[in-house]
């Protein structure tokens, strides 16, 4: 490869001076330099001048990087270049590329870089792909790839042939073997030849370094371009490219793991693209791949058969790429892969088992799990390797063709998988420091080897049936025994394996409880679970908090199996734990257990502890963050329902706390809904509804009467809260409904008629429907009946306005149904106008669910007209419908289109006990 360099001309010298000035400690100098560079970006030749500086190897690396950062749209932080100047220059260059390279970009500004200048930049960059500095080589490769997104292949047809030629030239170096032999002979000669030998060695090292750089640059470009290769390029490219890449991957003495992994990443992209093509071009893709399957499978086996290297991210990376390639082969070409697959299984198992050894052999796993990234920004952590392993095993187990390969060793697979589920040292440290993160990771199933392993166990249970279920139970028994042996041997981390065993069982609880031979499974599983959870349950809560948290949650998962005595023991234990000075994870586990166990438990179990439990949960509410609030609210709701009769005595303590929390989190749907559900549980408890209503209405009234002055979402949330008060398990007490009417009716009507906020309109519509359902005919006696009906009909008119966006009218169907059900005589004179408005609204809606809900109204009207349905049909035929003969014809067409949808809406649009059809 030619050594790209050049003499610095006057223009380039000016550019170098400006770039250097951006380092000047004087603010005025820096500002002037930056302004000068900004102006220069508008001048022809600026980009090529930067390129010339970037590839001029006679300049210092720092200046080349600075100039290059102006030339290329990349994130230099990913490349590992941390200097503030480089970062600033990269930002400015990004603006240059975005604004001036391609006229199709949204941020394009004139002038555009000329074709001749673009060609010069592209040529300079290609000639620099053999740069010996890895970061510069990375930057050049990324520059080529980013430019190729716009220019290749139409304006840069020679790019791909050039890259292939570069790789071919470097992977067919005839004479290298002879050169090595000469070196060996020289090394055995007399001392007089020592100097000559040293020079030869240095010369050969220079050849290898140049070779590495050239191949690195070409591979980087191909890796970045491979995601954009299409079905036109692939049939020609793959037969040429794959042999070259195979040579690189197999040349362990020439190319390091980094480059070999990069070559494999290109294979992965190509196989993914071929997989997407095979649906249409199955024969063509098979013809391309058949001669390549055997050599590539053999090479994959060689890589996987070596024991996993501890603390070697490059080793993990190359295995990850192998596993990704195998995954694509198995998913997209199972028939082609099947015949050669057995060669993979032994090496795959070797990687699997030795990965666990690496994981288990290190006391502090922080280094293995701390995020590591290569110069491309690709993660190189050990956890990523384990995740990729599980993903490939998941593919195998889920494939009818390949699952039989692992079925003979299913128990061993499960046994080792459980060990992978152990918490890492870093997880323990993180979760102990931040219980909120513990809750968030558990609830959200954060991407990790723990979660991936659990998914594999689920797949085993689903696919392998009773064989898989039995394998999981037997492996769990062995792992529990292993943990007890570790404990007896004095291990400080014996509890991790026990916790992992419970985590594994809980992950497949549904499959275990629904097993075909459920009676036998239940007996064996119950005995195993009770042995695991009872053992050590009286001590060590401070030393092993995560174990006790897992015990609590596991009991909740398997409550239908656990004996009543054990269940009640742990309900009491969880109740005590919430009020004790124990580590936060234990409280988290106790809350999870109580929230799931109390609804089904004997209400008298914790009566004696109820007041203390309420007090403890209120204290937790005051300490909890956003991540844990939802869990505490869920637990409080379960306790209120369980302590039904005692709730009235604690309502004055709980309601103010929950209301304040609701106000401060009204914009958070999870927490605000959780708070309302707690208040609803209080409302349904004996003796609580009246004090609760008297506490809420004075606060809510001013909010609804002055909606424009309220924070975002407080009005919509307040309407939700009022609707909750009106909706009871049975009909709300009339005095409660009247109290709500007196405070809120006029305000709710105004919100529907005046608001442009669709959330407020929707919630107000639902609130009015609930008010009508609760008040019924009594409502008309609470004020001027004529005014009340006019207000209710004005709401109908606004919500059925065909020009109103569909979202604002979303719940009008349920509202109108309540009017028809409870005010039939008052609605009768308006039926014709109502039908006409309904038809117009139906013809303008964009939401199918809204149209279905409106059709239900016609079903109700037809039902009410019995036995005079003919009169109702005649009425429909006299009402026009745009584009149709009449409303009846239109409705029948829509009815047939919506068949099934309307019936699904029925139960959602009528009150309990009201049947439409």
mmCIF file of N, CA and C in Angstrom, residues 610-673:
data_model
loop_
_atom_site.group_PDB
_atom_site.id
_atom_site.type_symbol
_atom_site.label_atom_id
_atom_site.label_comp_id
_atom_site.label_asym_id
_atom_site.label_seq_id
_atom_site.Cartn_x
_atom_site.Cartn_y
_atom_site.Cartn_z
ATOM 1 N N UNK A 610 -52.373 -5.865 61.921
ATOM 2 C CA UNK A 610 -52.826 -4.979 60.856
ATOM 3 C C UNK A 610 -52.438 -3.525 61.087
ATOM 4 N N UNK A 611 -52.641 -3.015 62.284
ATOM 5 C CA UNK A 611 -52.350 -1.607 62.539
ATOM 6 C C UNK A 611 -50.863 -1.311 62.369
ATOM 7 N N UNK A 612 -50.024 -2.209 62.869
ATOM 8 C CA UNK A 612 -48.579 -2.024 62.694
ATOM 9 C C UNK A 612 -48.198 -2.093 61.213
ATOM 10 N N UNK A 613 -48.881 -2.980 60.484
ATOM 11 C CA UNK A 613 -48.580 -3.124 59.063
ATOM 12 C C UNK A 613 -48.961 -1.859 58.297
ATOM 13 N N UNK A 614 -50.126 -1.291 58.598
ATOM 14 C CA UNK A 614 -50.518 -0.029 57.966
ATOM 15 C C UNK A 614 -49.478 1.052 58.240
ATOM 16 N N UNK A 615 -49.067 1.141 59.493
ATOM 17 C CA UNK A 615 -48.088 2.155 59.878
ATOM 18 C C UNK A 615 -46.771 1.956 59.138
ATOM 19 N N UNK A 616 -46.324 0.708 59.041
ATOM 20 C CA UNK A 616 -45.055 0.414 58.356
ATOM 21 C C UNK A 616 -45.131 0.755 56.875
ATOM 22 N N UNK A 617 -46.269 0.440 56.245
ATOM 23 C CA UNK A 617 -46.407 0.722 54.816
ATOM 24 C C UNK A 617 -46.465 2.222 54.547
ATOM 25 N N UNK A 618 -47.112 2.974 55.437
ATOM 26 C CA UNK A 618 -47.132 4.433 55.274
ATOM 27 C C UNK A 618 -45.713 4.990 55.391
ATOM 28 N N UNK A 619 -44.930 4.442 56.311
ATOM 29 C CA UNK A 619 -43.530 4.866 56.432
ATOM 30 C C UNK A 619 -42.753 4.540 55.156
ATOM 31 N N UNK A 620 -43.024 3.361 54.594
ATOM 32 C CA UNK A 620 -42.351 2.984 53.349
ATOM 33 C C UNK A 620 -42.737 3.930 52.214
ATOM 34 N N UNK A 621 -44.003 4.332 52.190
ATOM 35 C CA UNK A 621 -44.438 5.266 51.144
ATOM 36 C C UNK A 621 -43.639 6.560 51.195
ATOM 37 N N UNK A 622 -43.373 7.025 52.389
ATOM 38 C CA UNK A 622 -42.642 8.279 52.550
ATOM 39 C C UNK A 622 -41.167 8.132 52.178
ATOM 40 N N UNK A 623 -40.660 6.902 52.184
ATOM 41 C CA UNK A 623 -39.250 6.665 51.872
ATOM 42 C C UNK A 623 -39.037 6.220 50.428
ATOM 43 N N UNK A 624 -40.100 5.711 49.802
ATOM 44 C CA UNK A 624 -39.947 5.064 48.502
ATOM 45 C C UNK A 624 -39.677 6.082 47.391
ATOM 46 N N UNK A 625 -38.999 5.616 46.340
ATOM 47 C CA UNK A 625 -38.792 6.427 45.140
ATOM 48 C C UNK A 625 -39.815 5.983 44.092
ATOM 49 N N UNK A 626 -39.726 6.578 42.916
ATOM 50 C CA UNK A 626 -40.699 6.274 41.876
ATOM 51 C C UNK A 626 -40.717 4.786 41.526
ATOM 52 N N UNK A 627 -39.534 4.138 41.565
ATOM 53 C CA UNK A 627 -39.470 2.729 41.162
ATOM 54 C C UNK A 627 -40.164 1.806 42.161
ATOM 55 N N UNK A 628 -40.118 2.169 43.457
ATOM 56 C CA UNK A 628 -40.684 1.278 44.466
ATOM 57 C C UNK A 628 -42.074 1.697 44.928
ATOM 58 N N UNK A 629 -42.502 2.917 44.586
ATOM 59 C CA UNK A 629 -43.819 3.380 45.022
ATOM 60 C C UNK A 629 -44.927 2.464 44.538
ATOM 61 N N UNK A 630 -44.834 2.054 43.298
ATOM 62 C CA UNK A 630 -45.888 1.222 42.729
ATOM 63 C C UNK A 630 -46.041 -0.081 43.509
ATOM 64 N N UNK A 631 -44.918 -0.674 43.901
ATOM 65 C CA UNK A 631 -44.950 -1.922 44.670
ATOM 66 C C UNK A 631 -45.569 -1.701 46.050
ATOM 67 N N UNK A 632 -45.187 -0.620 46.727
ATOM 68 C CA UNK A 632 -45.733 -0.346 48.061
ATOM 69 C C UNK A 632 -47.230 -0.059 47.978
ATOM 70 N N UNK A 633 -47.644 0.674 46.941
ATOM 71 C CA UNK A 633 -49.074 0.961 46.762
ATOM 72 C C UNK A 633 -49.863 -0.329 46.517
ATOM 73 N N UNK A 634 -49.286 -1.208 45.713
ATOM 74 C CA UNK A 634 -49.945 -2.493 45.448
ATOM 75 C C UNK A 634 -50.100 -3.294 46.741
ATOM 76 N N UNK A 635 -49.069 -3.266 47.581
ATOM 77 C CA UNK A 635 -49.133 -3.977 48.862
ATOM 78 C C UNK A 635 -50.168 -3.344 49.779
ATOM 79 N N UNK A 636 -50.179 -2.024 49.846
ATOM 80 C CA UNK A 636 -51.143 -1.322 50.696
ATOM 81 C C UNK A 636 -52.574 -1.638 50.265
ATOM 82 N N UNK A 637 -52.790 -1.699 48.974
ATOM 83 C CA UNK A 637 -54.118 -2.044 48.466
ATOM 84 C C UNK A 637 -54.541 -3.438 48.937
ATOM 85 N N UNK A 638 -53.616 -4.404 48.854
ATOM 86 C CA UNK A 638 -53.930 -5.772 49.294
ATOM 87 C C UNK A 638 -54.214 -5.808 50.797
ATOM 88 N N UNK A 639 -53.456 -5.040 51.573
ATOM 89 C CA UNK A 639 -53.656 -5.030 53.030
ATOM 90 C C UNK A 639 -55.006 -4.406 53.373
ATOM 91 N N UNK A 640 -55.390 -3.336 52.682
ATOM 92 C CA UNK A 640 -56.690 -2.708 52.936
ATOM 93 C C UNK A 640 -57.820 -3.700 52.661
ATOM 94 N N UNK A 641 -57.703 -4.423 51.570
ATOM 95 C CA UNK A 641 -58.744 -5.395 51.234
ATOM 96 C C UNK A 641 -58.773 -6.536 52.251
ATOM 97 N N UNK A 642 -57.605 -6.902 52.742
ATOM 98 C CA UNK A 642 -57.548 -7.988 53.720
ATOM 99 C C UNK A 642 -58.063 -7.538 55.082
ATOM 100 N N UNK A 643 -57.755 -6.300 55.470
ATOM 101 C CA UNK A 643 -58.189 -5.785 56.768
ATOM 102 C C UNK A 643 -59.445 -4.969 56.653
ATOM 103 N N UNK A 644 -60.396 -5.484 55.908
ATOM 104 C CA UNK A 644 -61.620 -4.785 55.533
ATOM 105 C C UNK A 644 -62.215 -3.948 56.670
ATOM 106 N N UNK A 645 -62.533 -4.605 57.780
ATOM 107 C CA UNK A 645 -63.264 -3.938 58.858
ATOM 108 C C UNK A 645 -62.422 -2.895 59.578
ATOM 109 N N UNK A 646 -61.083 -3.066 59.554
ATOM 110 C CA UNK A 646 -60.218 -2.136 60.268
ATOM 111 C C UNK A 646 -59.895 -0.888 59.454
ATOM 112 N N UNK A 647 -60.260 -0.911 58.175
ATOM 113 C CA UNK A 647 -59.837 0.176 57.289
ATOM 114 C C UNK A 647 -60.419 1.514 57.698
ATOM 115 N N UNK A 648 -61.642 1.514 58.234
ATOM 116 C CA UNK A 648 -62.264 2.789 58.617
ATOM 117 C C UNK A 648 -61.438 3.519 59.659
ATOM 118 N N UNK A 649 -60.800 2.781 60.555
ATOM 119 C CA UNK A 649 -60.014 3.419 61.612
ATOM 120 C C UNK A 649 -58.696 3.996 61.090
ATOM 121 N N UNK A 650 -58.225 3.478 59.953
ATOM 122 C CA UNK A 650 -56.955 3.990 59.417
ATOM 123 C C UNK A 650 -57.173 4.924 58.231
ATOM 124 N N UNK A 651 -58.393 5.039 57.760
ATOM 125 C CA UNK A 651 -58.662 5.919 56.615
ATOM 126 C C UNK A 651 -58.143 7.333 56.840
ATOM 127 N N UNK A 652 -58.353 7.940 58.038
ATOM 128 C CA UNK A 652 -57.820 9.308 58.233
ATOM 129 C C UNK A 652 -56.304 9.393 58.124
ATOM 130 N N UNK A 653 -55.604 8.279 58.372
ATOM 131 C CA UNK A 653 -54.146 8.288 58.261
ATOM 132 C C UNK A 653 -53.683 8.059 56.823
ATOM 133 N N UNK A 654 -54.386 7.159 56.139
ATOM 134 C CA UNK A 654 -53.935 6.746 54.808
ATOM 135 C C UNK A 654 -54.351 7.741 53.724
ATOM 136 N N UNK A 655 -55.595 8.183 53.758
ATOM 137 C CA UNK A 655 -56.113 9.002 52.654
ATOM 138 C C UNK A 655 -55.291 10.257 52.391
ATOM 139 N N UNK A 656 -54.934 11.059 53.402
ATOM 140 C CA UNK A 656 -54.143 12.269 53.108
ATOM 141 C C UNK A 656 -52.801 11.952 52.459
ATOM 142 N N UNK A 657 -52.153 10.887 52.925
ATOM 143 C CA UNK A 657 -50.854 10.516 52.354
ATOM 144 C C UNK A 657 -51.002 10.134 50.881
ATOM 145 N N UNK A 658 -52.010 9.322 50.593
ATOM 146 C CA UNK A 658 -52.212 8.860 49.222
ATOM 147 C C UNK A 658 -52.623 10.018 48.314
ATOM 148 N N UNK A 659 -53.488 10.901 48.826
ATOM 149 C CA UNK A 659 -53.895 12.048 48.008
ATOM 150 C C UNK A 659 -52.713 12.948 47.664
ATOM 151 N N UNK A 660 -51.869 13.199 48.637
ATOM 152 C CA UNK A 660 -50.675 14.021 48.367
ATOM 153 C C UNK A 660 -49.761 13.342 47.352
ATOM 154 N N UNK A 661 -49.632 12.041 47.497
ATOM 155 C CA UNK A 661 -48.793 11.289 46.555
ATOM 156 C C UNK A 661 -49.403 11.328 45.156
ATOM 157 N N UNK A 662 -50.715 11.185 45.098
ATOM 158 C CA UNK A 662 -51.391 11.223 43.791
ATOM 159 C C UNK A 662 -51.165 12.575 43.105
ATOM 160 N N UNK A 663 -51.287 13.646 43.843
ATOM 161 C CA UNK A 663 -51.102 14.979 43.260
ATOM 162 C C UNK A 663 -49.681 15.147 42.729
ATOM 163 N N UNK A 664 -48.710 14.711 43.505
ATOM 164 C CA UNK A 664 -47.310 14.913 43.103
ATOM 165 C C UNK A 664 -46.890 13.985 41.972
ATOM 166 N N UNK A 665 -47.648 12.900 41.716
ATOM 167 C CA UNK A 665 -47.294 11.952 40.657
ATOM 168 C C UNK A 665 -48.417 11.808 39.634
ATOM 169 N N UNK A 666 -49.246 12.835 39.491
ATOM 170 C CA UNK A 666 -50.405 12.696 38.623
ATOM 171 C C UNK A 666 -50.007 12.479 37.161
ATOM 172 N N UNK A 667 -48.818 12.931 36.787
ATOM 173 C CA UNK A 667 -48.371 12.748 35.405
ATOM 174 C C UNK A 667 -47.746 11.382 35.160
ATOM 175 N N UNK A 668 -47.529 10.610 36.228
ATOM 176 C CA UNK A 668 -46.986 9.255 36.096
ATOM 177 C C UNK A 668 -48.155 8.280 36.111
ATOM 178 N N UNK A 669 -48.477 7.658 34.970
ATOM 179 C CA UNK A 669 -49.685 6.822 34.921
ATOM 180 C C UNK A 669 -49.654 5.646 35.877
ATOM 181 N N UNK A 670 -48.488 5.043 36.091
ATOM 182 C CA UNK A 670 -48.409 3.869 36.957
ATOM 183 C C UNK A 670 -48.679 4.245 38.415
ATOM 184 N N UNK A 671 -48.006 5.289 38.881
ATOM 185 C CA UNK A 671 -48.159 5.667 40.287
ATOM 186 C C UNK A 671 -49.526 6.286 40.538
ATOM 187 N N UNK A 672 -49.990 7.152 39.641
ATOM 188 C CA UNK A 672 -51.292 7.792 39.852
ATOM 189 C C UNK A 672 -52.418 6.766 39.836
ATOM 190 N N UNK A 673 -52.347 5.801 38.928
ATOM 191 C CA UNK A 673 -53.365 4.749 38.901
ATOM 192 C C UNK A 673 -53.277 3.902 40.159
#
